[in-house]
CSV table of C-alpha atoms in Angstrom, one decimal:
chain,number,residue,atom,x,y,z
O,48,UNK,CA,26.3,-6.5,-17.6
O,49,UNK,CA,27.0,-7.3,-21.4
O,50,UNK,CA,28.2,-3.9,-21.9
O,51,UNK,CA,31.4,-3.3,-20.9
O,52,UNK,CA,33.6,-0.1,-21.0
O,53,UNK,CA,37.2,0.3,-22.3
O,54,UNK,CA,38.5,3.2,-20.5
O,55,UNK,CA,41.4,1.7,-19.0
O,56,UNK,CA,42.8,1.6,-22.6
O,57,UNK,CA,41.9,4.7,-23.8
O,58,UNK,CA,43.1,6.6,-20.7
O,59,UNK,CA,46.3,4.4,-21.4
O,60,UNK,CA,46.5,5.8,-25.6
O,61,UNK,CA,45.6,9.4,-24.3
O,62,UNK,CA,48.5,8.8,-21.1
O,63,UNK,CA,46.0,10.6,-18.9
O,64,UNK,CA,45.2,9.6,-15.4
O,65,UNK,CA,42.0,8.8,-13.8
O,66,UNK,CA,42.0,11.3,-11.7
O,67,UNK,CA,42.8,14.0,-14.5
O,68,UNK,CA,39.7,12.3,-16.6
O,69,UNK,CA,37.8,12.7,-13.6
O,70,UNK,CA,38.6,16.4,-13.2
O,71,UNK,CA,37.5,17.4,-17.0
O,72,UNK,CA,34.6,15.3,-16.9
O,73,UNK,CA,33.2,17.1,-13.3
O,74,UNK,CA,32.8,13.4,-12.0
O,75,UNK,CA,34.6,12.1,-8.8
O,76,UNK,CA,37.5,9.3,-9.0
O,77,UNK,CA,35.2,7.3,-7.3
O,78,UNK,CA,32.3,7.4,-9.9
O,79,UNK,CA,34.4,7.0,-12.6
O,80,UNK,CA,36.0,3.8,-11.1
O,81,UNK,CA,32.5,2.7,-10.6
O,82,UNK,CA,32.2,3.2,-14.6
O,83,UNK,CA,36.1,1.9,-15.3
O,84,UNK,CA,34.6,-1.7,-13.4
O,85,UNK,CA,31.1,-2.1,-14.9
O,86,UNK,CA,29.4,-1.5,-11.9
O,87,UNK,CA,27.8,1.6,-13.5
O,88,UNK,CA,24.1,0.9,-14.3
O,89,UNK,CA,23.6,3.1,-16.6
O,90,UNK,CA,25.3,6.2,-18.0
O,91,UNK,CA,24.1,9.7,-18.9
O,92,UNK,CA,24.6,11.5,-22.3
O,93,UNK,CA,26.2,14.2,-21.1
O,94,UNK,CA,28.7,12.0,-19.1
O,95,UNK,CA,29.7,10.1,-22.2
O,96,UNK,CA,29.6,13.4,-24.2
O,97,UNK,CA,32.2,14.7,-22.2
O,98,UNK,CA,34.3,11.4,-21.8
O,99,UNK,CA,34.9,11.9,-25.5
O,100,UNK,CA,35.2,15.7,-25.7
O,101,UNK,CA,38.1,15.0,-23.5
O,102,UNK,CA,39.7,11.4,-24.7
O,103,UNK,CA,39.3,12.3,-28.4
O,104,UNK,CA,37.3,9.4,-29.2
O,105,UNK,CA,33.9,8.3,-30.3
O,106,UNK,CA,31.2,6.0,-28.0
O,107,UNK,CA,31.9,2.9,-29.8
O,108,UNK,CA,35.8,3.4,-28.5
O,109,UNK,CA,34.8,3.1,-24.9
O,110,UNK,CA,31.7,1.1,-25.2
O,111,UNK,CA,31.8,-2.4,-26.4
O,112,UNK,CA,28.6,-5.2,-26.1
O,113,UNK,CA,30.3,-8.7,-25.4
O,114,UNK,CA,27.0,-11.1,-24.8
O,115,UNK,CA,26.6,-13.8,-22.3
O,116,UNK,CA,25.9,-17.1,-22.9
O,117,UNK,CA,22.2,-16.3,-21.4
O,118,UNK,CA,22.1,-13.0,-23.9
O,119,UNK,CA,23.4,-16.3,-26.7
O,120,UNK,CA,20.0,-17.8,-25.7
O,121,UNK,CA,17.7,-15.2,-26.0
O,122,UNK,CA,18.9,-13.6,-29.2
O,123,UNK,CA,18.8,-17.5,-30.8
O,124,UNK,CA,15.3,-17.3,-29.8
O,125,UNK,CA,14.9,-14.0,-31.3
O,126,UNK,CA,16.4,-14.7,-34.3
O,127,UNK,CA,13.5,-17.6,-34.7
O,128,UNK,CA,11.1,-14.9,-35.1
X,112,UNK,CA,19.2,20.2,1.8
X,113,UNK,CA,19.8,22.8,4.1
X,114,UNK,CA,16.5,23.3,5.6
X,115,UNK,CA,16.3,19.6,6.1
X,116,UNK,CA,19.7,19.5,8.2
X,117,UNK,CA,18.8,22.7,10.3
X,118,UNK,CA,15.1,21.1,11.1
X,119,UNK,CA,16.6,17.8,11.7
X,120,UNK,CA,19.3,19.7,14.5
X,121,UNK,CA,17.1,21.0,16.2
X,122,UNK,CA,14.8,18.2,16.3
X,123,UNK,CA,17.5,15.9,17.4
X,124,UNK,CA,17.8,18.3,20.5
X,125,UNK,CA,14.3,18.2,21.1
X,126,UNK,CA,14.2,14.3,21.6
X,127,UNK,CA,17.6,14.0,23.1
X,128,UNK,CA,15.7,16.4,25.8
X,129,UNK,CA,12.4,14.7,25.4
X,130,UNK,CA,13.9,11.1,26.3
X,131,UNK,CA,14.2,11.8,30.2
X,132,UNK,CA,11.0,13.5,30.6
X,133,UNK,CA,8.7,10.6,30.6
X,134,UNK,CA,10.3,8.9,33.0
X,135,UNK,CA,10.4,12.1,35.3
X,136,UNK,CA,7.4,13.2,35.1
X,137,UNK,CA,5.6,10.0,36.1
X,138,UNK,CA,7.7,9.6,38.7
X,139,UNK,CA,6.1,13.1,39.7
X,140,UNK,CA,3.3,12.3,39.4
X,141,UNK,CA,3.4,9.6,41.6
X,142,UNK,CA,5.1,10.8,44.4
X,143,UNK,CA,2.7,13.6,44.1
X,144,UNK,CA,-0.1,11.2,44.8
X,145,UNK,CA,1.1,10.2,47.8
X,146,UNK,CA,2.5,13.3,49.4
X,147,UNK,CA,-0.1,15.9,47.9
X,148,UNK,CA,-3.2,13.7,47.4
X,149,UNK,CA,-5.0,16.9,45.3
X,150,UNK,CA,-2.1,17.4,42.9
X,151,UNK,CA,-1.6,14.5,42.0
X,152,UNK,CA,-5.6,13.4,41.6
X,153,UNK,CA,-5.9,16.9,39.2
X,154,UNK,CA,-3.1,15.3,37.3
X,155,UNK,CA,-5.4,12.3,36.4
X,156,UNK,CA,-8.0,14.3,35.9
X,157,UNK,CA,-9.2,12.2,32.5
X,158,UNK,CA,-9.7,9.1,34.6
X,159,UNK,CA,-13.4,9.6,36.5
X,160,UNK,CA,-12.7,8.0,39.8
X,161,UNK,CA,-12.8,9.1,43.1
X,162,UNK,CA,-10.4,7.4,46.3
X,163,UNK,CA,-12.3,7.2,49.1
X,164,UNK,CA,-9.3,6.0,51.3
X,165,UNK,CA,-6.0,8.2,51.4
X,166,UNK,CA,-3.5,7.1,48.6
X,167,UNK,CA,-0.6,4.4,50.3
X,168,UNK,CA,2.9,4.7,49.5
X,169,UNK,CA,2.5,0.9,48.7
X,170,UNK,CA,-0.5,2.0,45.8
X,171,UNK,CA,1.6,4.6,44.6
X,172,UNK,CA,4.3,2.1,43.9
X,173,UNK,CA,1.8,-0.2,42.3
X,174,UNK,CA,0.7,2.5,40.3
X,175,UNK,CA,4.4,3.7,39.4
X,176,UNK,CA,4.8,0.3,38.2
X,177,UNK,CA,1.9,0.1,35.9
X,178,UNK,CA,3.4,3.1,33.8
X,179,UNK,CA,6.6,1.2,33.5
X,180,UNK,CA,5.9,-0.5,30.4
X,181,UNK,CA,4.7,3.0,29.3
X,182,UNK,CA,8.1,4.6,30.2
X,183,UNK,CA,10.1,2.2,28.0
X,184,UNK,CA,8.1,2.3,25.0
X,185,UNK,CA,7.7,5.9,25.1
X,186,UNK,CA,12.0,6.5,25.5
X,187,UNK,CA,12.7,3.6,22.9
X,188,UNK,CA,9.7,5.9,20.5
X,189,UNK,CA,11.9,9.0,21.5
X,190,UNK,CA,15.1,7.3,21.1
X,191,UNK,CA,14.3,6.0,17.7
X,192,UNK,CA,13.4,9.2,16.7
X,193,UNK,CA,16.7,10.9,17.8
X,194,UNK,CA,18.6,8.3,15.7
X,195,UNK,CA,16.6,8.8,12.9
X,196,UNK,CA,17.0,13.0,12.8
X,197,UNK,CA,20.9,12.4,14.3
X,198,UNK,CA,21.3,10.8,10.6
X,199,UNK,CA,19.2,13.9,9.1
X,200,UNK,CA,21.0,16.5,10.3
X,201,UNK,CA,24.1,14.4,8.5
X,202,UNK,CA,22.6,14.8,5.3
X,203,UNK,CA,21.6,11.3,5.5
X,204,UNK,CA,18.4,11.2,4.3
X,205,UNK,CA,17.5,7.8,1.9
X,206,UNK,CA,19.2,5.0,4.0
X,207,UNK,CA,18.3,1.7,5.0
X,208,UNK,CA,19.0,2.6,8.8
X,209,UNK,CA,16.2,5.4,8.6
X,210,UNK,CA,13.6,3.6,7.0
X,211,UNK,CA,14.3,0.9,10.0
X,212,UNK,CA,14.2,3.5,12.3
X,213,UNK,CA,10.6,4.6,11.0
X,214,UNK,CA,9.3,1.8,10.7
X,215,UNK,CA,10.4,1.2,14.9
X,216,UNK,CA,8.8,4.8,15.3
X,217,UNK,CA,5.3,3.5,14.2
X,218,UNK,CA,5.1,0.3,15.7
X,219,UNK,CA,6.4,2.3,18.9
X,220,UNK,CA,3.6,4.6,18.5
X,221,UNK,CA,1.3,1.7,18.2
X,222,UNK,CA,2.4,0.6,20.9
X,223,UNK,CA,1.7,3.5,23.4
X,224,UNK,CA,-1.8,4.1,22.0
X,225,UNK,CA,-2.9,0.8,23.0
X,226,UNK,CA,-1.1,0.8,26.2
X,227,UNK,CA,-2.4,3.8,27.3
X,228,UNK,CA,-6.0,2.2,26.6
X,229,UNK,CA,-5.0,-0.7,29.1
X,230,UNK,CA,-2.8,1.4,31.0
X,231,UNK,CA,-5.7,3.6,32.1
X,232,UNK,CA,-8.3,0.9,32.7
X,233,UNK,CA,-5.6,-0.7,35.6
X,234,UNK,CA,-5.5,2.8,37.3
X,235,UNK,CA,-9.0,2.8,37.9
X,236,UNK,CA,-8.3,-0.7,39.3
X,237,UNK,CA,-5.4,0.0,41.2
X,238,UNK,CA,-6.4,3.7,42.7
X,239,UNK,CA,-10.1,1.9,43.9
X,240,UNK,CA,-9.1,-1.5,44.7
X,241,UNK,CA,-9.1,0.6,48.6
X,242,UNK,CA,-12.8,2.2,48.0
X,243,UNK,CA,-15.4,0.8,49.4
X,244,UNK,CA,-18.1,-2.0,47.8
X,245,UNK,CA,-19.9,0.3,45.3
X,246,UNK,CA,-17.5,2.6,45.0
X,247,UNK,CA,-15.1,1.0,42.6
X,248,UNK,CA,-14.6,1.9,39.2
X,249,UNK,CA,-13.2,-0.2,35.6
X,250,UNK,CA,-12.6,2.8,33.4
X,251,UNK,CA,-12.5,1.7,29.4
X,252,UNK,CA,-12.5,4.2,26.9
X,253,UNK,CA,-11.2,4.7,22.7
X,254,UNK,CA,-11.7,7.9,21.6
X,255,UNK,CA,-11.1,9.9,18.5
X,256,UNK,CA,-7.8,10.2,20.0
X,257,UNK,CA,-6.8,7.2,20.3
X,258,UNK,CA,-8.4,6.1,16.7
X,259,UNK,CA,-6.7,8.7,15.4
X,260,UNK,CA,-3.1,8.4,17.0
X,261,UNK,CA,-3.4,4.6,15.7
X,262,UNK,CA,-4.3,6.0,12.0
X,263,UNK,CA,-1.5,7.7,12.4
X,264,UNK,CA,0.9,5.4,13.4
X,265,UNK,CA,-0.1,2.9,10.2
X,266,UNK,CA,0.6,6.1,8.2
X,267,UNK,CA,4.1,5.9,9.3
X,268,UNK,CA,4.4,2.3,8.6
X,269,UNK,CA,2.9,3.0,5.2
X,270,UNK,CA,5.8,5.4,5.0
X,271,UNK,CA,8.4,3.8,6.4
X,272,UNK,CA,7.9,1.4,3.2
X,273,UNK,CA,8.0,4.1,1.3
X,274,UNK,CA,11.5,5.2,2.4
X,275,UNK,CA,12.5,1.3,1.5
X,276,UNK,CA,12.0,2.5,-2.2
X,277,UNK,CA,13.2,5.7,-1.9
X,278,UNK,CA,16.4,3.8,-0.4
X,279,UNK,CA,16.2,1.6,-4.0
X,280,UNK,CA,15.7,4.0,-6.3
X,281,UNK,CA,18.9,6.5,-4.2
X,282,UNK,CA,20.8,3.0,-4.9
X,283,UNK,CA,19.9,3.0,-8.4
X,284,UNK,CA,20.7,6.7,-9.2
X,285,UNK,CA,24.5,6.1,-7.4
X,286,UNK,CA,25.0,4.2,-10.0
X,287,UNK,CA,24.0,6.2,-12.8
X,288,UNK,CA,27.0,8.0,-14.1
């Protein structure tokens, strides 16, 4: 997955736990660890809304696109057009 | 949820219950052929033959043998069936396992339609095989019941593929945070 999440650092700049972000986000520690190692799929509004609500922070803190080299390919291809 | 796990309960009782009774009452029925000839003829009622000669212990056995197939099928159908509403009454509803288990259900109640067409032809075999010359009987017959009980088991195949989706999308959703 090319998007990858940064909540280890911002849970580390906010000295909360994952188990406290858990809590105010209504998620379980297991569902957010799912999110914490990019095995998350996809992620709702309301989830993210409260991520930030409760880290202080805005989307583009957590959430960062880092291509692969076959996301390289396709957007040189892309770019052709 | 709720009404799903209470169904599913008592469901799983029903079949944990059901699973012995095939086996008992063929036995039944067979020992009632030989010790109460009338009883046990009323019992077969469906297929038209008529025994001449007094049913043998050796027949009966024959006979009880016949069903055997029909016994396993019909315990390993039950049996299926209990595993799958064992997992219901969990809450377990979208699993790999149960769409397994439903797809086993419907080939298992395949399976018993179409032995019971050829299970039924052999009794008329094995209960006349003692008549007399003109008095023997080869009894074949597909009904609306049976063209309907093997509609219905390729419905539960049908949905048994189904529950392999449903199974993909629950995967897809657990990973929707």
């Amino acid at each position: 997955m090319a998007i990858i999440t940064n909540l280890d650092v911002m849970l580390a700049k906010r000295k909360m736990s994952s188990q406290e972000l858990a809590e105010g986000i209504g998620i379980t520690v297991q569902n957010l660890s799912i999110l914490k190692t990019g095995k998350a799929r996809a992620i709702r509004f309301s989830t993210l809304e409260s991520i930030c609500k409760i880290l202080q922070c805005q989307p583009g803190d957590i959430l960062e696109y880092q291509p692969s080299s076959d996301d390289h390919h396709s957007h040189a291809k892309y770019k052709q057009y | 949820m709720d009404k799903i796990v209470k169904l599913s309960t008592t469901l799983k009782k029903i079949f944990a219950f059901l699973m012995f009774l095939p086996f008992l009452l063929a036995t039944g029925l067979w020992l009632c052929l030989t010790r109460f000839p009338e009883l046990g003829l009323s019992k077969l009622s469906h297929i038209p033959i008529e025994i001449v000669h007094d049913t043998k212990v050796s027949l009966a056995f024959v006979g009880f043998s016949v069903f055997l197939p029909m016994f396993v099928v019909q315990t390993y159908w039950l049996w299926q069936l209990w595993q799958l509403f064992s997992h219901y009454s969990e809450g377990k509803i979208f699993t790999p396992e149960n769409s397994v288990y439903v797809r086993r259900t419907a080939f298992a109640f395949l399976c018993i339609t179409l032995l019971s067409i050829l299970i039924d032809s052999l009794l008329t075999i094995i209960l006349a095989v003692n008549n007399d010359i003109g008095y023997r009987l080869l009894f074949l017959t597909v009904g609306i019941l049976q063209i309907s009980n093997i509609l219905t088991g390729l419905v539960l195949i049908v949905i048994a593929w189904i529950m392999d989706e449903a199974h993909r999308l629950q995967r897809e959703i657990d990973t929707v945070i």
